[in-house]
XYZ file of C-alpha atoms in Angstrom:
762
model
C 26.507 -17.266 -49.106
C 29.374 -17.499 -46.591
C 31.420 -19.817 -48.850
C 31.201 -17.216 -51.622
C 32.587 -14.632 -49.230
C 35.419 -16.943 -48.153
C 36.289 -17.625 -51.794
C 36.414 -13.914 -52.553
C 38.626 -13.208 -49.536
C 41.444 -15.300 -50.996
C 41.624 -12.995 -54.003
C 41.242 -9.592 -52.433
C 42.828 -7.380 -49.849
C 41.409 -7.701 -46.403
C 38.723 -5.113 -45.969
C 36.450 -4.197 -43.118
C 32.770 -4.850 -43.557
C 30.332 -2.904 -41.419
C 26.869 -4.085 -40.691
C 24.290 -1.350 -40.233
C 21.855 -1.395 -37.366
C 19.441 -4.247 -37.397
C 15.864 -2.861 -37.363
C 14.662 -1.883 -33.920
C 14.167 -5.436 -32.868
C 13.775 -5.253 -29.153
C 14.814 -8.530 -27.649
C 13.724 -9.187 -24.058
C 14.959 -9.784 -20.549
C 18.346 -11.245 -20.119
C 21.364 -11.577 -17.954
C 25.099 -11.325 -18.211
C 27.547 -13.739 -16.675
C 31.224 -13.019 -17.025
C 30.973 -11.093 -20.294
C 34.163 -9.238 -21.154
C 36.483 -11.787 -19.538
C 36.445 -14.190 -22.470
C 38.916 -13.575 -25.317
C 39.004 -15.007 -28.820
C 41.846 -15.653 -31.243
C 41.717 -13.153 -34.093
C 43.802 -13.640 -37.239
C 46.372 -11.033 -38.077
C 44.591 -8.060 -39.590
C 45.745 -6.578 -42.834
C 45.335 -3.024 -44.038
C 41.914 -1.536 -43.206
C 39.543 -0.891 -46.055
C 39.268 2.604 -47.449
C 36.285 4.840 -46.760
C 34.971 4.275 -50.247
C 35.374 0.495 -50.561
C 33.478 -1.037 -47.650
C 31.399 -4.170 -47.881
C 28.982 -6.046 -45.700
C 27.467 -9.449 -46.370
C 23.803 -9.630 -47.333
C 22.058 -11.403 -44.482
C 18.658 -12.351 -43.155
C 17.243 -10.132 -40.478
C 13.988 -9.083 -38.931
C 12.782 -6.040 -40.805
C 9.977 -3.635 -40.182
C 8.996 -0.983 -37.711
C 9.237 -2.582 -34.290
C 7.603 -1.066 -31.210
C 9.205 -1.782 -27.834
C 7.724 -1.631 -24.338
C 9.407 -2.173 -20.986
C 7.663 -4.917 -19.055
C 7.824 -6.294 -15.527
C 6.757 -9.701 -14.240
C 4.037 -9.142 -11.645
C 1.672 -11.281 -9.590
C -2.097 -11.465 -10.076
C -3.703 -9.046 -7.625
C -6.978 -9.404 -5.745
C -8.199 -6.147 -4.159
C -10.162 -5.980 -0.913
C -12.224 -2.828 -1.328
C -15.194 -0.806 -0.112
C -18.171 -0.031 -2.344
C -19.268 2.918 -0.218
C -17.697 5.266 2.291
C -16.982 3.388 5.507
C -14.927 3.770 8.656
C -12.740 0.896 9.791
C -12.561 -0.252 13.364
C -9.993 -2.968 12.791
C -7.484 -4.216 10.213
C -6.381 -7.755 10.945
C -3.493 -8.142 8.471
C -0.184 -6.495 7.634
C 1.985 -6.368 4.528
C 3.752 -9.700 4.026
C 1.096 -11.862 5.706
C -0.164 -14.970 3.954
C -3.965 -15.233 4.025
C -6.410 -17.860 2.877
C -9.585 -17.215 0.943
C -12.304 -16.168 3.386
C -9.955 -14.897 6.102
C -11.134 -11.655 7.692
C -9.055 -8.716 6.449
C -10.837 -5.750 8.039
C -13.946 -4.795 9.980
C -15.785 -1.533 9.607
C -17.322 0.462 12.463
C -20.839 -0.790 13.215
C -21.502 0.696 16.660
C -24.701 2.455 15.576
C -26.082 -0.756 14.093
C -25.085 -2.668 17.200
C -27.093 -0.224 19.299
C -30.072 -0.640 16.971
C -29.784 -4.422 17.087
C -29.576 -4.371 20.897
C -32.667 -2.150 21.111
C -34.621 -4.438 18.785
C -33.514 -7.522 20.710
C -34.723 -5.906 23.948
C -38.050 -5.104 22.299
C -38.407 -8.690 21.067
C -37.673 -9.987 24.567
C -40.358 -7.683 25.974
C -42.862 -8.792 23.316
C -42.078 -12.434 24.096
C -42.795 -11.806 27.766
C -46.008 -10.033 26.785
C -46.975 -12.958 24.562
C -46.451 -15.441 27.386
C -48.479 -13.288 29.764
C -51.261 -12.746 27.199
C -51.629 -16.441 26.428
C -51.463 -17.569 30.063
C -53.998 -14.969 31.219
C -56.273 -15.773 28.300
C -56.053 -19.513 28.992
C -56.857 -18.897 32.662
C -59.782 -16.614 31.675
C -61.172 -19.306 29.358
C -60.819 -21.856 32.148
C -62.689 -19.524 34.536
C -65.456 -18.969 31.958
C -65.749 -22.716 31.530
C -66.398 -23.123 35.261
C -69.050 -20.388 35.086
C -70.598 -22.144 32.089
C -70.747 -25.406 34.054
C -72.624 -23.611 36.842
C -75.272 -22.404 34.354
C -75.494 -25.880 32.891
C -76.133 -27.227 36.365
C -78.807 -24.571 36.859
C -80.170 -25.502 33.415
C -80.091 -21.840 32.336
C -79.871 -22.203 28.571
C -79.652 -18.485 27.885
C -76.666 -17.987 30.194
C -75.076 -21.214 28.975
C -75.183 -19.803 25.453
C -73.801 -16.488 26.675
C -70.888 -18.166 28.477
C -70.235 -20.265 25.384
C -70.070 -17.072 23.321
C -67.809 -15.422 25.911
C -65.406 -18.358 25.624
C -65.429 -18.145 21.820
C -64.797 -14.390 21.986
C -61.905 -14.879 24.412
C -60.412 -17.590 22.200
C -60.676 -15.319 19.151
C -59.194 -12.409 21.110
C -56.312 -14.659 22.163
C -55.687 -15.731 18.571
C -55.771 -12.112 17.376
C -53.639 -10.687 20.179
C -51.027 -13.418 19.811
C -50.974 -12.912 16.011
C -50.400 -9.172 16.487
C -47.514 -9.846 18.884
C -46.059 -12.559 16.619
C -46.238 -10.222 13.619
C -44.467 -7.481 15.556
C -41.768 -9.939 16.671
C -41.357 -11.137 13.070
C -40.951 -7.569 11.786
C -38.334 -6.786 14.396
C -36.465 -9.998 13.612
C -36.468 -8.981 9.938
C -35.045 -5.596 10.914
C -32.320 -7.341 12.911
C -31.561 -9.643 9.972
C -31.168 -6.635 7.674
C -28.910 -4.881 10.151
C -26.877 -8.055 10.654
C -26.566 -8.422 6.888
C -25.276 -4.870 6.715
C -22.907 -5.703 9.541
C -21.770 -8.821 7.678
C -21.170 -6.687 4.574
C -18.863 -4.589 6.720
C -16.673 -7.593 7.393
C -14.157 -7.697 4.558
C -12.652 -11.073 3.722
C -9.892 -12.294 1.417
C -11.284 -13.065 -2.062
C -8.302 -15.323 -2.787
C -5.383 -16.982 -1.029
C -2.059 -15.199 -1.293
C 0.302 -12.606 0.169
C -0.832 -9.225 1.435
C 1.214 -6.741 -0.607
C -0.627 -3.510 0.205
C -2.586 -2.161 3.169
C -4.177 1.276 3.210
C -2.387 3.845 5.335
C -4.487 4.229 8.486
C -2.273 6.687 10.365
C -4.273 9.766 9.340
C -7.841 8.476 9.149
C -9.939 5.328 9.399
C -12.198 6.370 6.513
C -12.187 4.357 3.289
C -13.700 5.916 0.182
C -15.843 4.087 -2.406
C -13.784 1.661 -4.516
C -10.638 2.391 -2.563
C -8.548 -0.657 -1.714
C -8.317 -1.598 1.935
C -5.729 -4.224 1.040
C -4.356 -6.044 -1.998
C -3.630 -9.775 -2.016
C -1.170 -11.118 -4.594
C -0.957 -14.683 -5.857
C 2.739 -15.422 -6.383
C 1.821 -18.566 -8.332
C -0.093 -16.622 -11.000
C 2.368 -14.388 -12.869
C 2.051 -12.245 -15.969
C 3.797 -9.303 -17.643
C 2.720 -5.707 -17.137
C 3.910 -2.560 -18.889
C 3.439 1.008 -17.756
C 4.266 2.267 -21.263
C 0.627 1.914 -22.337
C -2.785 1.014 -20.930
C -5.912 -0.695 -22.214
C -7.398 2.658 -23.250
C -4.426 3.675 -25.417
C -3.179 0.327 -26.692
C -3.143 0.224 -30.505
C -1.037 -2.850 -31.234
C -3.718 -5.507 -30.975
C -3.651 -6.152 -34.761
C 0.115 -6.617 -34.918
C 1.020 -10.043 -36.254
C 4.076 -10.583 -34.078
C 4.372 -10.010 -30.323
C 7.149 -11.616 -28.356
C 9.711 -11.408 -25.584
C 12.874 -13.306 -24.777
C 12.383 -15.306 -21.593
C 15.117 -17.606 -20.276
C 16.954 -17.007 -23.566
C 14.002 -18.264 -25.585
C 11.719 -16.327 -27.895
C 8.180 -16.545 -26.482
C 5.004 -15.277 -28.138
C 2.887 -12.910 -26.051
C -0.880 -12.798 -25.674
C -2.781 -9.757 -24.409
C -4.654 -10.218 -21.158
C -8.331 -10.236 -22.104
C -11.007 -8.179 -20.363
C -14.710 -8.710 -20.947
C -16.682 -6.255 -23.065
C -18.536 -5.129 -19.937
C -15.261 -4.436 -18.120
C -13.835 -2.462 -21.052
C -17.054 -0.452 -21.439
C -17.003 0.320 -17.728
C -13.384 1.502 -17.916
C -14.280 3.695 -20.902
C -17.243 5.189 -19.068
C -15.157 6.433 -16.130
C -11.909 7.000 -18.102
C -9.786 4.820 -15.856
C -7.573 2.304 -17.600
C -5.320 -0.410 -16.106
C -1.777 -0.872 -17.389
C -1.574 -3.181 -20.392
C -0.688 -6.725 -19.435
C 0.370 -9.850 -21.294
C 0.549 -13.577 -20.746
C 3.450 -15.702 -21.967
C 1.951 -19.178 -22.490
C 4.405 -21.971 -21.787
C 7.101 -19.732 -20.314
C 8.380 -19.790 -16.737
C 8.265 -16.257 -15.352
C 10.214 -14.912 -12.377
C 8.452 -12.395 -10.144
C 10.076 -8.950 -10.081
C 12.225 -9.353 -13.183
C 12.022 -7.120 -16.245
C 11.513 -7.839 -19.933
C 11.517 -6.005 -23.229
C 8.371 -6.593 -25.250
C 8.539 -6.544 -29.069
C 5.692 -5.720 -31.450
C 5.953 -6.022 -35.249
C 3.200 -5.321 -37.771
C 4.426 -8.077 -40.104
C 5.350 -11.656 -39.320
C 8.686 -12.083 -37.585
C 10.297 -14.339 -40.215
C 13.830 -13.071 -41.012
C 14.164 -11.691 -44.574
C 17.181 -11.144 -46.827
C 18.162 -7.490 -46.536
C 20.803 -4.932 -47.409
C 21.483 -1.624 -45.740
C 19.787 1.427 -47.128
C 23.225 2.915 -47.628
C 23.875 0.144 -50.160
C 20.717 0.748 -52.207
C 20.640 2.957 -55.299
C 17.713 4.082 -57.446
C 17.869 5.138 -61.096
C 15.583 4.870 -64.120
C 12.806 3.395 -62.010
C 15.111 0.586 -60.877
C 16.844 -0.297 -57.635
C 20.374 -1.683 -57.782
C 23.357 -2.508 -55.545
C 27.049 -3.134 -56.107
C 28.237 -6.647 -55.340
C 31.905 -7.398 -54.693
C 33.294 -9.143 -57.748
C 36.682 -10.416 -58.819
C 39.614 -8.248 -57.806
C 38.681 -4.637 -57.264
C 35.685 -4.722 -59.525
C 32.115 -4.320 -58.317
C 29.198 -5.857 -60.134
C 26.012 -3.845 -60.533
C 22.889 -5.870 -59.710
C 19.291 -4.921 -60.344
C 17.228 -5.970 -57.297
C 13.566 -6.288 -56.416
C 12.843 -4.639 -53.083
C 10.222 -5.278 -50.436
C 9.532 -3.723 -47.035
C 11.912 -1.249 -45.418
C 12.671 0.167 -42.025
C 15.048 2.867 -40.808
C 18.241 1.029 -41.775
C 17.407 -1.928 -43.999
C 15.437 -2.886 -47.119
C 14.194 -6.339 -48.013
C 15.648 -7.799 -51.221
C 13.284 -10.225 -52.910
C 15.582 -11.103 -55.831
C 18.918 -10.131 -57.404
C 21.427 -11.210 -54.737
C 22.105 -14.168 -52.489
C 22.731 -14.407 -48.768
C 26.432 -13.942 -47.947
C 27.388 -11.909 -51.017
C 29.408 -8.803 -50.169
C 27.459 -5.626 -50.801
C 29.196 -2.279 -51.161
C 28.333 0.554 -48.756
C 30.054 3.749 -47.739
C 32.051 3.448 -44.515
C 33.245 6.584 -42.720
C 34.445 4.928 -39.488
C 38.101 4.159 -38.738
C 38.851 0.724 -37.374
C 40.829 0.694 -34.100
C 44.474 -0.366 -34.320
C 44.923 -1.464 -30.706
C 42.294 -3.624 -29.105
C 41.363 -6.587 -26.948
C 38.582 -9.003 -27.760
C 35.631 -10.396 -25.857
C 32.835 -12.825 -26.582
C 29.210 -11.753 -26.354
C 27.396 -14.035 -23.942
C 24.061 -14.749 -22.341
C 23.914 -13.011 -18.988
C 22.023 -10.630 -16.732
C 21.586 -6.916 -17.374
C 20.959 -4.893 -14.242
C 20.693 -1.255 -13.288
C 21.157 -0.533 -9.621
C 19.711 2.185 -7.395
C 20.169 2.865 -3.707
C 18.626 4.773 -0.836
C 19.510 5.456 2.762
C 15.945 6.323 3.831
C 15.240 3.134 5.765
C 13.344 2.394 8.962
C 11.632 -0.447 10.725
C 8.239 -1.213 9.270
C 5.106 -1.101 11.391
C 2.690 -2.993 9.147
C -0.100 -3.587 11.688
C -2.624 -1.102 13.008
C -4.545 -0.568 16.226
C -7.301 1.974 15.537
C -8.592 4.105 18.411
C -11.986 5.838 18.250
C -13.839 7.883 20.854
C -16.218 5.730 22.862
C -17.796 8.890 24.237
C -18.170 12.426 23.029
C -16.368 15.133 24.917
C -13.085 17.015 25.278
C -9.800 15.502 24.071
C -6.821 15.356 26.418
C -3.419 14.412 24.942
C -1.398 12.004 27.078
C 1.180 10.861 24.470
C 3.066 12.685 21.721
C 4.113 11.397 18.319
C 6.773 8.707 18.598
C 7.319 5.273 20.056
C 4.887 3.869 22.601
C 5.329 0.955 24.963
C 2.599 -1.382 26.107
C 0.399 0.255 28.714
C 1.328 3.864 27.931
C -1.613 6.242 28.335
C -2.335 7.678 24.891
C -5.277 10.014 25.446
C -8.381 10.592 27.527
C -11.760 12.126 26.776
C -13.747 14.101 29.299
C -17.369 13.354 28.589
C -19.719 16.126 27.500
C -22.598 14.392 29.299
C -23.871 16.693 32.039
C -24.506 15.711 35.634
C -28.183 16.623 35.198
C -28.518 14.035 32.425
C -27.021 11.348 34.623
C -29.209 12.425 37.529
C -32.295 12.082 35.304
C -31.381 8.470 34.521
C -30.822 7.849 38.220
C -34.245 9.298 39.009
C -35.863 7.076 36.374
C -34.206 4.033 37.926
C -35.390 5.133 41.373
C -38.968 5.651 40.116
C -38.847 2.218 38.515
C -37.674 0.671 41.810
C -40.443 2.418 43.797
C -43.138 1.385 41.331
C -41.916 -2.207 41.447
C -41.973 -2.215 45.248
C -45.521 -0.815 45.292
C -46.769 -3.264 42.649
C -45.206 -6.233 44.427
C -46.746 -5.188 47.756
C -50.179 -4.951 46.117
C -49.651 -8.352 44.489
C -48.748 -9.965 47.790
C -51.840 -8.444 49.443
C -54.226 -9.656 46.701
C -52.525 -13.020 46.539
C -53.035 -13.520 50.280
C -56.768 -12.726 50.014
C -57.251 -15.152 47.143
C -55.328 -17.924 48.876
C -57.555 -17.422 51.984
C -60.731 -17.694 49.886
C -59.414 -20.797 48.134
C -58.638 -22.541 51.408
C -62.163 -21.761 52.809
C -64.131 -22.749 49.732
C -65.816 -26.130 49.195
C -64.754 -28.073 46.146
C -67.453 -29.590 43.947
C -67.410 -32.960 42.222
C -69.534 -32.425 39.100
C -70.003 -36.143 38.636
C -72.148 -36.533 41.773
C -74.331 -33.454 41.313
C -78.047 -33.862 40.744
C -79.952 -31.492 38.425
C -80.984 -28.306 40.233
C -84.599 -27.756 41.286
C -83.869 -24.730 43.464
C -85.521 -21.350 43.422
C -84.007 -18.110 42.107
C -82.577 -17.375 45.544
C -80.953 -20.770 45.650
C -79.455 -20.201 42.123
C -77.540 -17.151 43.364
C -76.220 -19.164 46.245
C -75.062 -21.828 43.796
C -73.311 -19.207 41.698
C -71.601 -17.800 44.791
C -70.410 -21.111 46.134
C -70.191 -23.678 43.336
C -66.628 -24.010 41.837
C -65.572 -21.115 44.043
C -62.142 -22.598 44.818
C -61.481 -23.440 41.166
C -62.555 -19.973 39.965
C -60.436 -18.248 42.625
C -57.435 -20.383 41.560
C -57.918 -19.084 38.006
C -58.001 -15.529 39.358
C -54.827 -16.227 41.353
C -53.145 -17.594 38.240
C -54.104 -14.423 36.322
C -52.752 -12.277 39.140
C -49.488 -14.289 39.216
C -49.049 -14.083 35.427
C -49.423 -10.294 35.655
C -46.909 -10.156 38.521
C -44.394 -12.368 36.702
C -44.621 -10.188 33.608
C -44.264 -6.950 35.563
C -41.305 -8.329 37.525
C -39.480 -9.493 34.386
C -40.221 -6.199 32.600
C -38.921 -4.293 35.596
C -35.662 -6.282 35.617
C -35.175 -5.777 31.867
C -35.953 -2.047 31.891
C -33.756 -1.461 34.915
C -30.863 -3.252 33.160
C -31.338 -1.061 30.083
C -31.335 2.127 32.144
C -28.282 0.970 34.110
C -26.381 0.214 30.894
C -27.309 3.647 29.536
C -26.090 5.259 32.748
C -22.782 3.345 32.611
C -22.263 4.328 28.977
C -23.017 7.990 29.593
C -21.010 8.063 32.807
C -17.857 6.936 30.973
C -15.528 9.881 30.584
C -17.097 12.006 33.279
C -14.874 13.562 35.901
C -14.300 11.860 39.196
C -13.386 13.340 42.554
C -9.771 13.772 41.423
C -11.066 15.923 38.538
C -9.849 13.385 35.974
C -11.741 11.508 33.286
C -12.293 7.798 33.831
C -12.035 7.179 30.070
C -8.374 6.658 29.099
C -7.004 4.693 26.127
C -3.780 2.743 26.682
C -1.210 1.487 24.162
C -1.431 -2.150 23.111
C 2.164 -1.743 21.797
C 4.985 -1.743 21.587
C 4.397 0.493 18.603
C 4.589 4.039 17.389
C 2.246 6.993 16.949
C 2.787 8.775 13.623
C -0.057 11.282 13.752
C -2.307 12.854 16.372
C -5.570 14.275 15.065
C -6.682 16.508 17.923
C -5.101 19.330 19.857
C -5.565 19.715 23.581
C -9.145 20.464 24.739
C -10.540 19.897 21.242
C -14.149 18.685 21.063
C -14.476 15.038 19.975
C -17.677 13.370 18.840
C -18.627 9.868 19.901
C -17.160 7.171 17.584
C -14.843 9.730 15.919
C -11.387 8.578 14.780
C -8.728 9.713 17.245
C -5.430 8.028 16.347
C -3.778 4.865 15.081
C -0.944 2.999 16.715
C 1.377 1.207 14.300
C 2.673 -2.162 15.451
C 5.581 -4.308 14.283
C 4.071 -7.746 14.767
C 5.774 -10.907 15.962
C 7.773 -12.366 13.053
C 10.528 -13.950 15.077
C 13.897 -14.037 13.342
C 12.831 -11.865 10.416
C 12.772 -8.092 10.315
C 10.453 -6.009 8.167
C 11.786 -2.690 6.931
C 10.262 0.260 5.130
C 12.414 1.878 2.424
C 11.697 5.149 0.677
C 13.010 6.911 -2.404
C 12.730 10.563 -1.503
C 13.854 13.905 -2.788
C 17.205 13.451 -1.042
C 18.058 10.699 -3.516
C 19.791 12.195 -6.548
C 19.249 9.307 -8.951
C 18.535 10.455 -12.486
C 15.371 8.398 -12.585
C 13.474 7.398 -9.470
C 12.313 3.807 -9.350
C 10.868 1.504 -6.743
C 12.030 -1.964 -5.900
C 9.727 -4.476 -7.551
C 7.527 -6.954 -5.737
C 9.421 -10.199 -5.224
C 12.820 -8.727 -6.131
C 15.962 -9.173 -4.042
C 17.583 -6.304 -2.138
C 20.788 -5.805 -0.178
C 21.321 -3.735 2.932
C 24.903 -2.891 3.830
C 27.108 -0.730 5.990
C 30.866 -0.515 6.319
C 31.104 -3.762 8.269
C 28.554 -6.206 6.888
C 25.556 -6.731 4.634
C 22.176 -8.448 4.725
C 19.795 -9.687 2.056
C 16.042 -9.519 1.791
C 13.028 -9.411 -0.498
C 10.541 -6.733 -1.485
C 7.184 -7.885 -0.046
C 4.958 -4.838 -0.495
C 4.477 -1.643 -2.474
C 2.904 1.720 -1.910
C -0.143 2.636 -3.944
C 0.132 4.541 -7.234
C -2.431 7.153 -8.174
C -2.458 6.093 -11.848
C -2.703 2.333 -11.252
C -6.177 0.854 -11.642
C -7.454 -2.653 -10.916
C -10.156 -3.819 -13.339
C -12.109 -6.989 -12.510
C -15.618 -8.352 -12.041
C -17.224 -9.008 -8.671
C -20.639 -10.668 -8.371
C -20.987 -10.331 -12.138
C -20.414 -6.564 -12.093
C -17.319 -4.746 -13.413
C -15.264 -2.886 -10.805
C -12.305 -0.525 -10.913
C -10.440 0.118 -7.669
C -7.332 2.064 -6.642
C -4.737 1.877 -3.897
C -4.270 5.341 -2.445
C -0.592 6.376 -2.103
C 0.639 7.547 1.266
C 3.607 9.405 2.685
C 3.672 12.336 0.272
C 7.218 13.272 1.298
C 8.687 10.441 -0.771
C 8.505 9.392 -4.389
C 8.364 5.650 -3.824
C 7.866 3.526 -0.743
C 8.178 -0.227 -0.381
C 8.269 -2.921 2.289
C 11.116 -5.382 2.754
C 11.430 -8.635 4.627
C 15.002 -9.380 5.635
C 16.390 -12.897 5.770
C 17.731 -12.258 9.277
C 16.671 -10.403 12.379
C 18.151 -6.900 12.596
C 18.497 -4.450 15.459
C 18.291 -0.676 15.465
C 22.076 -0.545 15.567
C 22.253 -2.745 12.467
C 20.228 -0.390 10.288
C 22.026 2.770 11.380
C 24.114 4.360 8.597
C 23.165 1.669 6.128
C 22.442 1.875 2.415
C 19.828 -0.169 0.629
C 20.581 -1.235 -2.945
C 18.182 -2.867 -5.376
C 17.787 -3.441 -9.077
C 15.606 -0.833 -10.720
C 16.036 -2.925 -13.858
C 16.700 -6.669 -13.752
C 16.686 -8.378 -17.165
C 17.952 -11.937 -17.269
C 19.360 -14.319 -19.887
C 19.943 -11.862 -22.722
C 22.858 -10.995 -24.988
C 25.309 -8.761 -23.160
C 28.703 -7.291 -24.024
C 31.252 -5.296 -22.014
C 30.279 -1.642 -21.830
C 33.690 -0.724 -23.295
C 32.799 -2.526 -26.545
C 29.920 -0.174 -27.306
C 30.804 2.782 -29.561
C 28.756 5.800 -30.532
C 28.758 8.143 -33.508
C 26.674 11.198 -34.295
C 25.056 11.587 -37.693
C 26.289 14.783 -39.323
C 22.950 15.871 -40.704
C 20.427 14.762 -38.071
C 22.630 14.840 -34.990
C 21.190 11.456 -33.954
C 23.405 9.065 -32.045
C 24.117 5.663 -33.509
C 25.626 2.814 -31.531
C 27.910 0.171 -33.009
C 30.516 -2.459 -32.197
C 33.470 -3.878 -34.045
C 32.665 -7.508 -34.730
C 35.063 -10.181 -35.924
C 33.483 -12.277 -38.699
C 35.586 -15.056 -40.232
C 38.778 -13.265 -39.283
C 37.638 -9.918 -40.601
C 36.690 -6.914 -38.489
C 33.412 -5.319 -39.505
C 31.467 -2.444 -38.111
C 28.081 -3.579 -36.791
C 25.364 -1.136 -35.805
C 23.457 -2.374 -32.776
C 20.215 -1.670 -30.981
C 20.993 -1.147 -27.286
C 18.757 -1.139 -24.227
C 19.334 2.000 -22.147
C 22.718 2.788 -23.754
C 23.222 5.786 -21.467
C 22.942 3.736 -18.237
C 26.148 3.540 -16.186
C 26.482 -0.238 -16.196
C 29.426 -2.598 -16.665
C 27.685 -4.475 -19.455
C 25.285 -3.480 -22.220
C 22.179 -5.387 -23.259
C 22.195 -5.779 -27.042
C 18.709 -6.026 -28.475
C 19.884 -6.626 -32.040
C 23.061 -6.819 -34.071
C 25.126 -9.154 -31.859
C 24.436 -12.729 -30.855
C 25.869 -14.857 -28.071
C 29.196 -16.258 -29.178
C 30.088 -13.350 -31.466
C 33.604 -12.039 -31.035
C 33.823 -8.282 -30.610
C 36.527 -5.756 -29.877
C 36.840 -3.978 -26.546
């Protein structure tokens, strides 16, 4: 115990105790605030201990083989993806936008289906007109037959009465059948339209969740989206978890470890693996695509974009009494150590050992905590030094890049409305609103247009002829109706006429009424033909207009020209001059900045011109700084490029899915979007440098970089890191576990071996 050590110190020369490295305990994220500026009073030091008489106190430590992973706090992602190959006609969002669940994200090209739907709708309209005509003519025919039946009833001709009755029944049945056939055809076409509209609806992609758009597929080269490729990714900044790229769900073998933790806000927090369903895991196994391993930290407050160190221990993480392996001896099947006794004498103690790791062994019995245990010390204690106090602070590694430009997060996609020959009217670069971008000279020949014109002319002539004939017949019928006597059936007496008189009755009785039925039938036919003519002429005219688009005019120029909706920029042009272009083919995309007043969006890239030892990207949600010689600006990372090895595993409609975000801009290693806190001009971003934290670990134990020492083992050549720690007025050598010891930083993050408040030498 410590009081035993203090008692012994009064009777012995001051010696230096060194504490060997605490097992690879990897503590987590932390930060440094002012470390290295605090000094501590250290008692006058006496003669250093010799290399053969060095002691360290037995203490409780974590022991065992600890596995460490680097982790980053990320937001829950919700991909917007395609299940089959599609072409997009519109993307309605840009990186940084906030969307609500159900908002439209993108629309795929559905021109072919629209044409099919229009054709079916025209056919339904024609069938409806035919149905109206069929029913009206049939009703008029039945009415005419009824008059003829009444005549035979008046003439008391039972045989013909029965025949007319049968004719009426036949006409009624024919009407029922003909209308049923038309109705069935209309129903089938409506079903076809419903199916096409459902397909069209499936090509409208909506937000599955509310959140920020943090990725949008690069549309500058193509408007094609492959199966299970992300069109966009929406991130929920209120749902955070920890992700590590050091392992994935297919290669993770630490699930049975008893202890899993990280240090978050200077508190030890247990970790829980993010759970996937058995179906999702089986699906990932079947296609050999595995998402990065992720963890939840129940009860902890996470900060988006910060980093953590994750610790995994096979045993429980209860500290155990240990001594260094360099203190342990073995002889005659027994383990023993030397304990500092009275004066210069050491006491041999038989000990019972437990688990071990690289530097320490658990002692189950034989010594007590705080007793001084002999070990061999080869290091020389410094004679001149300053002191500092280890503190809780932030550990950060900084990177920078000067590859920065304004971001153009929105897209206007241009496709060919006609097939023909491409004519370039704008080169790559910035475009202003109204600039002519390209034209297409239609491949439709003049003969094809002339054929449509002839069909329209024939239709007009046929309509004129049919209408003239209708007017002629209508006039005759109206004349007969005006000259015919009308009969009141209620005042008729039963007929007693001869056969000759019967024919006269048939020729004159109900003549006006029968002729009115015939006029109605003629009018129904005319109405139908007139409406059909108007509809068919409209269809032919629309076809002519569509085919005429892009044809040359008298000035030998195409009438089909696409103009910029800018201001924006053109990054890629797909076609060379006079290249053949098919109808609906992708031609180019114009990138647009959007209208975020007062805030500027930038695109930063880490390319081959950056000579950093390790390339890293800014992290989503992290802070950045842009500066030149005169001033600086701050901002936030709001979007990331895709990564070819990152997979999104989730279930949609009860089925497991794995999607990917395709990387773009192959000339750079990393690419990310920034939103600045202020509005910037082109002059502002000239000759600027962007700096960001490639590693940002907060609220951890940090010491001044100058306090960290290194030695090389003579046999293995391995580097060991240590500090000189002041314990109860004595200077002892303490081996430490350090995060990224080689990083050029002002402070060092100590995973194990030093605690906040410890006094160390600089």
